[in-house]
Amino acid sequence: MSSMTKRLDGRVAVITGAGSGIGLATAKRFAAEGAKVVCVDLDEESGRKAAAEVGGLFIQADVTDEDAVRAMYQTAVDTYGSLDITFNNAGISPPDDDSILVTGLDAWKRVQEVNLTSVYLCCKYAIPHMQRQGKGSIINTASFVAVMGAATSQISYSASKGGVLAMSRELGVQFAREGIRVNALCPGPVNTPLLQELFAKDPERAARRLVHIPLGRFAEPEEIAAAVAFLASDDSSFMTANTFLVDGGISGA
Ligand code: NAI
């Protein structure tokens, strides 16, 4: 990538779930655009590999653990001197059958914890650093299912992503005057291990999904990473509290 396109030169970016899929592609994109990348993942092997690949720092952390989240931002600032971007992206897929008549309370709570509470914790502990700097860009991974019903029943997952979307809007409005932008990224189905795992359990699910995607295919993680880089960079400087759909046209159909 030429220096002309290095929109994140010298910026410090934390990415959760950086070991796989969208997070991994974004770590590579951020690094290519000049950022210093802190790769956070629960999985040590993939997280460490991602960090090595992008010349960044690996922090093994469970994003549902309050102390770990607080510490990971402190480590990022102590290591690189600032916190300019956080991509709060770690998440898990829905339980096998995520219909309201089937999903048990424990499964429901687990999905809320990993997909929603983690974003609350990341924002809570990233924002004070950004307030001190008077600037920052926060991107929270929601999903297209936050804005529309899915073709497959996924009650706990959709509710968690709706929560991420609403929280991002609230925070975007609340902190706009402090130079902190908060946007919700809403990908359509993306070809990552998370999606492949779902389709492996229910092969017909892929076909059911494809019918609803005007572009006729799933996204590649790099296509989502390009959108995240835009939201992280000053190219999106007039955008906050936004629902940023990168969904192959699903929500427009
Ligand atoms: P993935 O499964 O490929 O990667 C998720 C990463 O998060 C993994 O490396 C995993 O180890 C990590 N992780 C999981 N729980 C964690 C925890 N408690 N603490 C720290 N790290 C943890 O998934 P993918 O597809 O890249 O998904 C990323 C985000 O995008 C998720 O929030 C997902 O819900 C969302 N999303 C994915 C879509 C898709 O079709 N793949 C569509 C819309 C949203």
PDB file of N, CA and C and ligand atoms in Angstrom, residues 17 19-22 41-43 61-64 89-92 114 141-143 157 161 187-190 192-195, ligand 1:
ATOM      1  N   GLY A  17     -10.638  -9.800  19.269  1.00  0.00           N
ATOM      2  CA  GLY A  17     -10.940 -10.880  18.330  1.00  0.00           C
ATOM      3  C   GLY A  17     -10.040 -10.796  17.113  1.00  0.00           C
ATOM      4  N   GLY A  19      -7.514 -12.526  16.299  1.00  0.00           N
ATOM      5  CA  GLY A  19      -6.875 -13.759  15.851  1.00  0.00           C
ATOM      6  C   GLY A  19      -7.536 -14.420  14.659  1.00  0.00           C
ATOM      7  N   SER A  20      -8.747 -13.970  14.309  1.00  0.00           N
ATOM      8  CA  SER A  20      -9.500 -14.699  13.284  1.00  0.00           C
ATOM      9  C   SER A  20     -10.424 -13.756  12.508  1.00  0.00           C
ATOM     10  N   GLY A  21     -10.830 -14.205  11.343  1.00  0.00           N
ATOM     11  CA  GLY A  21     -11.914 -13.579  10.589  1.00  0.00           C
ATOM     12  C   GLY A  21     -11.781 -12.072  10.378  1.00  0.00           C
ATOM     13  N   ILE A  22     -12.824 -11.354  10.742  1.00  0.00           N
ATOM     14  CA  ILE A  22     -12.891  -9.901  10.511  1.00  0.00           C
ATOM     15  C   ILE A  22     -11.789  -9.179  11.288  1.00  0.00           C
ATOM     16  N   ASP A  41      -6.963 -11.262  21.881  1.00  0.00           N
ATOM     17  CA  ASP A  41      -7.795 -12.446  21.643  1.00  0.00           C
ATOM     18  C   ASP A  41      -7.699 -13.359  22.858  1.00  0.00           C
ATOM     19  N   LEU A  42      -8.752 -14.137  23.028  1.00  0.00           N
ATOM     20  CA  LEU A  42      -8.781 -15.151  24.075  1.00  0.00           C
ATOM     21  C   LEU A  42      -7.872 -16.310  23.683  1.00  0.00           C
ATOM     22  N   ASP A  43      -7.838 -16.563  22.393  1.00  0.00           N
ATOM     23  CA  ASP A  43      -7.052 -17.680  21.869  1.00  0.00           C
ATOM     24  C   ASP A  43      -5.599 -17.246  21.662  1.00  0.00           C
ATOM     25  N   ALA A  61      -6.568 -11.816  26.359  1.00  0.00           N
ATOM     26  CA  ALA A  61      -7.569 -11.322  27.302  1.00  0.00           C
ATOM     27  C   ALA A  61      -8.940 -11.865  26.939  1.00  0.00           C
ATOM     28  N   ASP A  62      -9.718 -12.061  27.977  1.00  0.00           N
ATOM     29  CA  ASP A  62     -11.129 -12.398  27.791  1.00  0.00           C
ATOM     30  C   ASP A  62     -11.888 -11.077  27.912  1.00  0.00           C
ATOM     31  N   VAL A  63     -12.554 -10.694  26.844  1.00  0.00           N
ATOM     32  CA  VAL A  63     -13.188  -9.364  26.826  1.00  0.00           C
ATOM     33  C   VAL A  63     -14.433  -9.277  27.717  1.00  0.00           C
ATOM     34  N   THR A  64     -14.774 -10.384  28.372  1.00  0.00           N
ATOM     35  CA  THR A  64     -15.870 -10.309  29.344  1.00  0.00           C
ATOM     36  C   THR A  64     -15.332 -10.066  30.760  1.00  0.00           C
ATOM     37  N   ASN A  89     -14.706  -6.016  18.572  1.00  0.00           N
ATOM     38  CA  ASN A  89     -15.175  -6.917  17.523  1.00  0.00           C
ATOM     39  C   ASN A  89     -15.339  -8.371  17.968  1.00  0.00           C
ATOM     40  N   ALA A  90     -14.694  -8.746  19.069  1.00  0.00           N
ATOM     41  CA  ALA A  90     -14.782 -10.152  19.486  1.00  0.00           C
ATOM     42  C   ALA A  90     -16.241 -10.532  19.694  1.00  0.00           C
ATOM     43  N   GLY A  91     -16.584 -11.718  19.264  1.00  0.00           N
ATOM     44  CA  GLY A  91     -17.969 -12.168  19.437  1.00  0.00           C
ATOM     45  C   GLY A  91     -18.072 -13.649  19.185  1.00  0.00           C
ATOM     46  N   ILE A  92     -19.224 -14.196  19.575  1.00  0.00           N
ATOM     47  CA  ILE A  92     -19.470 -15.626  19.328  1.00  0.00           C
ATOM     48  C   ILE A  92     -20.765 -15.775  18.538  1.00  0.00           C
ATOM     49  N   VAL A 114     -20.657 -12.155  25.980  1.00  0.00           N
ATOM     50  CA  VAL A 114     -19.524 -12.064  25.040  1.00  0.00           C
ATOM     51  C   VAL A 114     -19.771 -10.997  23.967  1.00  0.00           C
ATOM     52  N   THR A 141     -18.598  -3.850  16.597  1.00  0.00           N
ATOM     53  CA  THR A 141     -19.179  -4.774  15.617  1.00  0.00           C
ATOM     54  C   THR A 141     -20.570  -5.217  16.064  1.00  0.00           C
ATOM     55  N   ALA A 142     -21.570  -4.751  15.342  1.00  0.00           N
ATOM     56  CA  ALA A 142     -22.930  -5.259  15.519  1.00  0.00           C
ATOM     57  C   ALA A 142     -23.145  -6.279  14.401  1.00  0.00           C
ATOM     58  N   SER A 143     -24.206  -6.152  13.646  1.00  0.00           N
ATOM     59  CA  SER A 143     -24.502  -7.078  12.543  1.00  0.00           C
ATOM     60  C   SER A 143     -25.727  -6.551  11.814  1.00  0.00           C
ATOM     61  N   TYR A 157     -28.559 -13.953  19.710  1.00  0.00           N
ATOM     62  CA  TYR A 157     -27.536 -13.266  18.919  1.00  0.00           C
ATOM     63  C   TYR A 157     -28.056 -11.917  18.420  1.00  0.00           C
ATOM     64  N   LYS A 161     -26.731  -8.042  19.340  1.00  0.00           N
ATOM     65  CA  LYS A 161     -26.239  -7.100  18.331  1.00  0.00           C
ATOM     66  C   LYS A 161     -27.088  -5.826  18.294  1.00  0.00           C
ATOM     67  N   PRO A 187     -21.986  -5.775   9.586  1.00  0.00           N
ATOM     68  CA  PRO A 187     -21.698  -6.600   8.409  1.00  0.00           C
ATOM     69  C   PRO A 187     -22.874  -7.512   8.073  1.00  0.00           C
ATOM     70  N   GLY A 188     -22.997  -7.825   6.790  1.00  0.00           N
ATOM     71  CA  GLY A 188     -23.840  -8.946   6.378  1.00  0.00           C
ATOM     72  C   GLY A 188     -23.032 -10.216   6.616  1.00  0.00           C
ATOM     73  N   PRO A 189     -23.480 -11.362   6.097  1.00  0.00           N
ATOM     74  CA  PRO A 189     -22.727 -12.602   6.313  1.00  0.00           C
ATOM     75  C   PRO A 189     -21.325 -12.537   5.684  1.00  0.00           C
ATOM     76  N   VAL A 190     -20.334 -12.891   6.485  1.00  0.00           N
ATOM     77  CA  VAL A 190     -18.939 -12.797   6.062  1.00  0.00           C
ATOM     78  C   VAL A 190     -18.300 -14.184   6.133  1.00  0.00           C
ATOM     79  N   THR A 192     -16.082 -16.266   7.300  1.00  0.00           N
ATOM     80  CA  THR A 192     -15.094 -16.415   8.376  1.00  0.00           C
ATOM     81  C   THR A 192     -15.359 -17.743   9.095  1.00  0.00           C
ATOM     82  N   PRO A 193     -14.449 -18.142   9.985  1.00  0.00           N
ATOM     83  CA  PRO A 193     -14.689 -19.383  10.744  1.00  0.00           C
ATOM     84  C   PRO A 193     -16.037 -19.369  11.483  1.00  0.00           C
ATOM     85  N   LEU A 194     -16.463 -18.193  11.963  1.00  0.00           N
ATOM     86  CA  LEU A 194     -17.744 -18.118  12.687  1.00  0.00           C
ATOM     87  C   LEU A 194     -18.898 -18.560  11.786  1.00  0.00           C
ATOM     88  N   LEU A 195     -18.916 -18.051  10.566  1.00  0.00           N
ATOM     89  CA  LEU A 195     -19.995 -18.387   9.633  1.00  0.00           C
ATOM     90  C   LEU A 195     -19.844 -19.835   9.145  1.00  0.00           C
TER      91      LEU A 195
HETATM   92  P1  NAI B   1     -14.375 -15.425  14.253  1.00  0.00           P
HETATM   93  O1  NAI B   1     -14.953 -16.537  15.062  1.00  0.00           O
HETATM   94  O2  NAI B   1     -13.653 -15.726  12.999  1.00  0.00           O
HETATM   95  O3  NAI B   1     -13.427 -14.527  15.184  1.00  0.00           O
HETATM   96  C1  NAI B   1     -13.816 -14.130  16.467  1.00  0.00           C
HETATM   97  C2  NAI B   1     -12.581 -14.007  17.346  1.00  0.00           C
HETATM   98  O4  NAI B   1     -13.011 -13.532  18.632  1.00  0.00           O
HETATM   99  C3  NAI B   1     -11.863 -15.339  17.579  1.00  0.00           C
HETATM  100  O5  NAI B   1     -10.479 -15.190  17.322  1.00  0.00           O
HETATM  101  C4  NAI B   1     -12.135 -15.642  19.039  1.00  0.00           C
HETATM  102  O6  NAI B   1     -11.086 -16.363  19.679  1.00  0.00           O
HETATM  103  C5  NAI B   1     -12.310 -14.254  19.625  1.00  0.00           C
HETATM  104  N1  NAI B   1     -13.076 -14.273  20.871  1.00  0.00           N
HETATM  105  C6  NAI B   1     -14.242 -14.927  21.114  1.00  0.00           C
HETATM  106  N2  NAI B   1     -14.627 -14.736  22.383  1.00  0.00           N
HETATM  107  C7  NAI B   1     -13.690 -13.947  22.967  1.00  0.00           C
HETATM  108  C8  NAI B   1     -13.530 -13.421  24.272  1.00  0.00           C
HETATM  109  N3  NAI B   1     -14.417 -13.677  25.250  1.00  0.00           N
HETATM  110  N4  NAI B   1     -12.456 -12.636  24.526  1.00  0.00           N
HETATM  111  C9  NAI B   1     -11.552 -12.366  23.546  1.00  0.00           C
HETATM  112  N5  NAI B   1     -11.649 -12.856  22.295  1.00  0.00           N
HETATM  113  C10 NAI B   1     -12.706 -13.634  21.996  1.00  0.00           C
HETATM  114  O7  NAI B   1     -15.618 -14.448  13.983  1.00  0.00           O
HETATM  115  P2  NAI B   1     -15.886 -13.291  12.888  1.00  0.00           P
HETATM  116  O8  NAI B   1     -16.828 -13.838  11.900  1.00  0.00           O
HETATM  117  O9  NAI B   1     -14.635 -12.662  12.452  1.00  0.00           O
HETATM  118  O10 NAI B   1     -16.736 -12.298  13.791  1.00  0.00           O
HETATM  119  C11 NAI B   1     -16.217 -11.109  14.352  1.00  0.00           C
HETATM  120  C12 NAI B   1     -17.387 -10.267  14.809  1.00  0.00           C
HETATM  121  O11 NAI B   1     -18.222  -9.979  13.685  1.00  0.00           O
HETATM  122  C13 NAI B   1     -18.296 -10.943  15.843  1.00  0.00           C
HETATM  123  O12 NAI B   1     -18.708  -9.973  16.784  1.00  0.00           O
HETATM  124  C14 NAI B   1     -19.467 -11.423  15.013  1.00  0.00           C
HETATM  125  O13 NAI B   1     -20.631 -11.551  15.776  1.00  0.00           O
HETATM  126  C15 NAI B   1     -19.565 -10.304  13.996  1.00  0.00           C
HETATM  127  N6  NAI B   1     -20.258 -10.602  12.757  1.00  0.00           N
HETATM  128  C16 NAI B   1     -19.863 -11.666  11.980  1.00  0.00           C
HETATM  129  C17 NAI B   1     -20.533 -11.938  10.819  1.00  0.00           C
HETATM  130  C18 NAI B   1     -20.163 -13.092   9.963  1.00  0.00           C
HETATM  131  O14 NAI B   1     -20.965 -13.464   9.082  1.00  0.00           O
HETATM  132  N7  NAI B   1     -19.011 -13.704  10.112  1.00  0.00           N
HETATM  133  C19 NAI B   1     -21.675 -11.104  10.369  1.00  0.00           C
HETATM  134  C20 NAI B   1     -21.979  -9.987  11.233  1.00  0.00           C
HETATM  135  C21 NAI B   1     -21.290  -9.772  12.386  1.00  0.00           C
END
